[in-house]
Amino acid sequence: MNKAAQVHEELVEELKYYVSDGYFNTNCIFQPIPTVVAEHSAAAGGNIMGLERNMDNAILFQYSAMLKTAEQTAFVYPKLQAGVQAVRDFAAPVDGG
């Protein structure tokens, strides 16, 4: 989660420079999904997210940005993708990656 927060902070700093009026919103959200949630999901017949397949505690990570113009959106979208990939790359060698 520290890596995700770092990646988010770097994006915010870049957007402060790029979006001259400062009008943007970003989110870096973590939602714990303990195994008990998966157990309840399985007991209820499953759900759209497939939580019943989770055998370990998990954390759902949401990373997003809202900007005013199509040009700004085109600028930030690949940066969000790169940020998610940076977190994946960081987490891959960690147990349960």
PDB file of C-alpha atoms in Angstrom:
ATOM      1  CA  MET A   1       0.000   0.000   0.000  1.00  0.00           C
ATOM      2  CA  ASN A   2       2.932   2.313   0.602  1.00  0.00           C
ATOM      3  CA  LYS A   3       4.060   1.827  -3.004  1.00  0.00           C
ATOM      4  CA  ALA A   4       0.567   2.658  -4.272  1.00  0.00           C
ATOM      5  CA  ALA A   5       0.476   5.797  -2.123  1.00  0.00           C
ATOM      6  CA  GLN A   6       3.904   6.811  -3.453  1.00  0.00           C
ATOM      7  CA  VAL A   7       2.798   6.317  -7.068  1.00  0.00           C
ATOM      8  CA  HIS A   8      -0.336   8.360  -6.345  1.00  0.00           C
ATOM      9  CA  GLU A   9       1.642  11.203  -4.761  1.00  0.00           C
ATOM     10  CA  GLU A  10       3.918  11.310  -7.809  1.00  0.00           C
ATOM     11  CA  LEU A  11       0.877  11.552 -10.102  1.00  0.00           C
ATOM     12  CA  VAL A  12      -0.606  14.385  -8.029  1.00  0.00           C
ATOM     13  CA  GLU A  13       2.640  16.348  -8.234  1.00  0.00           C
ATOM     14  CA  GLU A  14       2.740  15.867 -11.995  1.00  0.00           C
ATOM     15  CA  LEU A  15      -0.892  16.947 -12.354  1.00  0.00           C
ATOM     16  CA  LYS A  16      -0.276  20.065 -10.263  1.00  0.00           C
ATOM     17  CA  TYR A  17       2.237  21.107 -12.896  1.00  0.00           C
ATOM     18  CA  TYR A  18       0.225  19.984 -15.944  1.00  0.00           C
ATOM     19  CA  VAL A  19      -3.243  21.250 -14.927  1.00  0.00           C
ATOM     20  CA  SER A  20      -2.606  24.977 -14.608  1.00  0.00           C
ATOM     21  CA  ASP A  21      -5.932  25.827 -12.937  1.00  0.00           C
ATOM     22  CA  GLY A  22      -5.453  23.014 -10.404  1.00  0.00           C
ATOM     23  CA  TYR A  23      -8.913  21.626 -11.125  1.00  0.00           C
ATOM     24  CA  PHE A  24      -8.545  17.866 -10.868  1.00  0.00           C
ATOM     25  CA  ASN A  25      -9.473  15.100  -8.489  1.00  0.00           C
ATOM     26  CA  THR A  26      -7.590  11.876  -7.824  1.00  0.00           C
ATOM     27  CA  ASN A  27      -8.377   8.826  -5.727  1.00  0.00           C
ATOM     28  CA  CYS A  28      -6.161   6.159  -4.263  1.00  0.00           C
ATOM     29  CA  ILE A  29      -8.482   3.890  -2.304  1.00  0.00           C
ATOM     30  CA  PHE A  30      -7.858   0.626  -0.474  1.00  0.00           C
ATOM     31  CA  GLN A  31     -10.690  -1.707   0.536  1.00  0.00           C
ATOM     32  CA  PRO A  32      -9.889  -4.753   2.652  1.00  0.00           C
ATOM     33  CA  ILE A  33     -11.535  -7.990   1.555  1.00  0.00           C
ATOM     34  CA  PRO A  34     -11.010 -10.547   4.306  1.00  0.00           C
ATOM     35  CA  THR A  35     -11.628 -14.225   3.638  1.00  0.00           C
ATOM     36  CA  VAL A  36     -14.830 -14.056   5.685  1.00  0.00           C
ATOM     37  CA  VAL A  37     -16.338 -11.899   2.902  1.00  0.00           C
ATOM     38  CA  ALA A  38     -15.507 -14.626   0.379  1.00  0.00           C
ATOM     39  CA  GLU A  39     -17.059 -17.225   2.678  1.00  0.00           C
ATOM     40  CA  HIS A  40     -20.292 -15.217   2.928  1.00  0.00           C
ATOM     41  CA  SER A  41     -20.259 -14.723  -0.843  1.00  0.00           C
ATOM     42  CA  ALA A  42     -19.909 -18.467  -1.442  1.00  0.00           C
ATOM     43  CA  ALA A  43     -22.676 -19.249   1.063  1.00  0.00           C
ATOM     44  CA  ALA A  44     -24.970 -16.848  -0.810  1.00  0.00           C
ATOM     45  CA  GLY A  45     -24.215 -18.497  -4.152  1.00  0.00           C
ATOM     46  CA  GLY A  46     -21.408 -16.181  -5.268  1.00  0.00           C
ATOM     47  CA  ASN A  47     -21.415 -12.680  -6.674  1.00  0.00           C
ATOM     48  CA  ILE A  48     -20.432 -10.764  -9.785  1.00  0.00           C
ATOM     49  CA  MET A  49     -16.882 -10.131  -8.508  1.00  0.00           C
ATOM     50  CA  GLY A  50     -16.187 -13.806  -7.925  1.00  0.00           C
ATOM     51  CA  LEU A  51     -15.119 -13.187  -4.337  1.00  0.00           C
ATOM     52  CA  GLU A  52     -15.778 -16.819  -3.484  1.00  0.00           C
ATOM     53  CA  ARG A  53     -12.571 -17.680  -5.400  1.00  0.00           C
ATOM     54  CA  ASN A  54     -10.438 -15.701  -2.911  1.00  0.00           C
ATOM     55  CA  MET A  55      -8.622 -18.092  -0.607  1.00  0.00           C
ATOM     56  CA  ASP A  56      -6.581 -15.380   1.137  1.00  0.00           C
ATOM     57  CA  ASN A  57      -7.233 -11.978   2.621  1.00  0.00           C
ATOM     58  CA  ALA A  58      -7.060  -9.348  -0.100  1.00  0.00           C
ATOM     59  CA  ILE A  59      -7.028  -5.616  -0.648  1.00  0.00           C
ATOM     60  CA  LEU A  60      -8.982  -4.017  -3.469  1.00  0.00           C
ATOM     61  CA  PHE A  61      -7.052  -1.076  -4.929  1.00  0.00           C
ATOM     62  CA  GLN A  62      -8.788   1.728  -6.835  1.00  0.00           C
ATOM     63  CA  TYR A  63      -6.727   4.384  -8.587  1.00  0.00           C
ATOM     64  CA  SER A  64      -8.500   7.094 -10.569  1.00  0.00           C
ATOM     65  CA  ALA A  65      -8.400  10.687 -11.738  1.00  0.00           C
ATOM     66  CA  MET A  66     -11.041  13.136 -12.903  1.00  0.00           C
ATOM     67  CA  LEU A  67     -10.124  16.082 -15.111  1.00  0.00           C
ATOM     68  CA  LYS A  68     -12.026  18.685 -17.123  1.00  0.00           C
ATOM     69  CA  THR A  69     -10.924  18.229 -20.728  1.00  0.00           C
ATOM     70  CA  ALA A  70     -10.437  15.378 -23.177  1.00  0.00           C
ATOM     71  CA  GLU A  71      -6.830  16.498 -23.618  1.00  0.00           C
ATOM     72  CA  GLN A  72      -6.206  16.238 -19.876  1.00  0.00           C
ATOM     73  CA  THR A  73      -7.886  12.839 -19.773  1.00  0.00           C
ATOM     74  CA  ALA A  74      -5.702  11.636 -22.641  1.00  0.00           C
ATOM     75  CA  PHE A  75      -2.677  12.861 -20.676  1.00  0.00           C
ATOM     76  CA  VAL A  76      -3.576  11.166 -17.401  1.00  0.00           C
ATOM     77  CA  TYR A  77      -4.948   7.812 -18.615  1.00  0.00           C
ATOM     78  CA  PRO A  78      -1.579   6.270 -19.568  1.00  0.00           C
ATOM     79  CA  LYS A  79      -0.135   7.603 -16.320  1.00  0.00           C
ATOM     80  CA  LEU A  80      -2.833   5.788 -14.348  1.00  0.00           C
ATOM     81  CA  GLN A  81      -2.119   2.600 -16.303  1.00  0.00           C
ATOM     82  CA  ALA A  82       1.608   2.967 -15.621  1.00  0.00           C
ATOM     83  CA  GLY A  83       0.900   3.554 -11.934  1.00  0.00           C
ATOM     84  CA  VAL A  84      -1.163   0.386 -11.650  1.00  0.00           C
ATOM     85  CA  GLN A  85       1.574  -1.542 -13.455  1.00  0.00           C
ATOM     86  CA  ALA A  86       4.200  -0.125 -11.077  1.00  0.00           C
ATOM     87  CA  VAL A  87       2.172  -1.402  -8.116  1.00  0.00           C
ATOM     88  CA  ARG A  88       1.723  -4.818  -9.786  1.00  0.00           C
ATOM     89  CA  ASP A  89       5.446  -5.059 -10.514  1.00  0.00           C
ATOM     90  CA  PHE A  90       6.262  -4.103  -6.937  1.00  0.00           C
ATOM     91  CA  ALA A  91       3.788  -6.617  -5.478  1.00  0.00           C
ATOM     92  CA  ALA A  92       4.630  -9.542  -7.785  1.00  0.00           C
ATOM     93  CA  PRO A  93       7.561 -10.921  -5.751  1.00  0.00           C
ATOM     94  CA  VAL A  94       5.741 -10.404  -2.439  1.00  0.00           C
ATOM     95  CA  ASP A  95       4.187 -13.538  -0.931  1.00  0.00           C
ATOM     96  CA  GLY A  96       0.660 -13.760  -2.338  1.00  0.00           C
ATOM     97  CA  GLY A  97       1.612 -11.057  -4.928  1.00  0.00           C
TER      98      GLY A  97
END
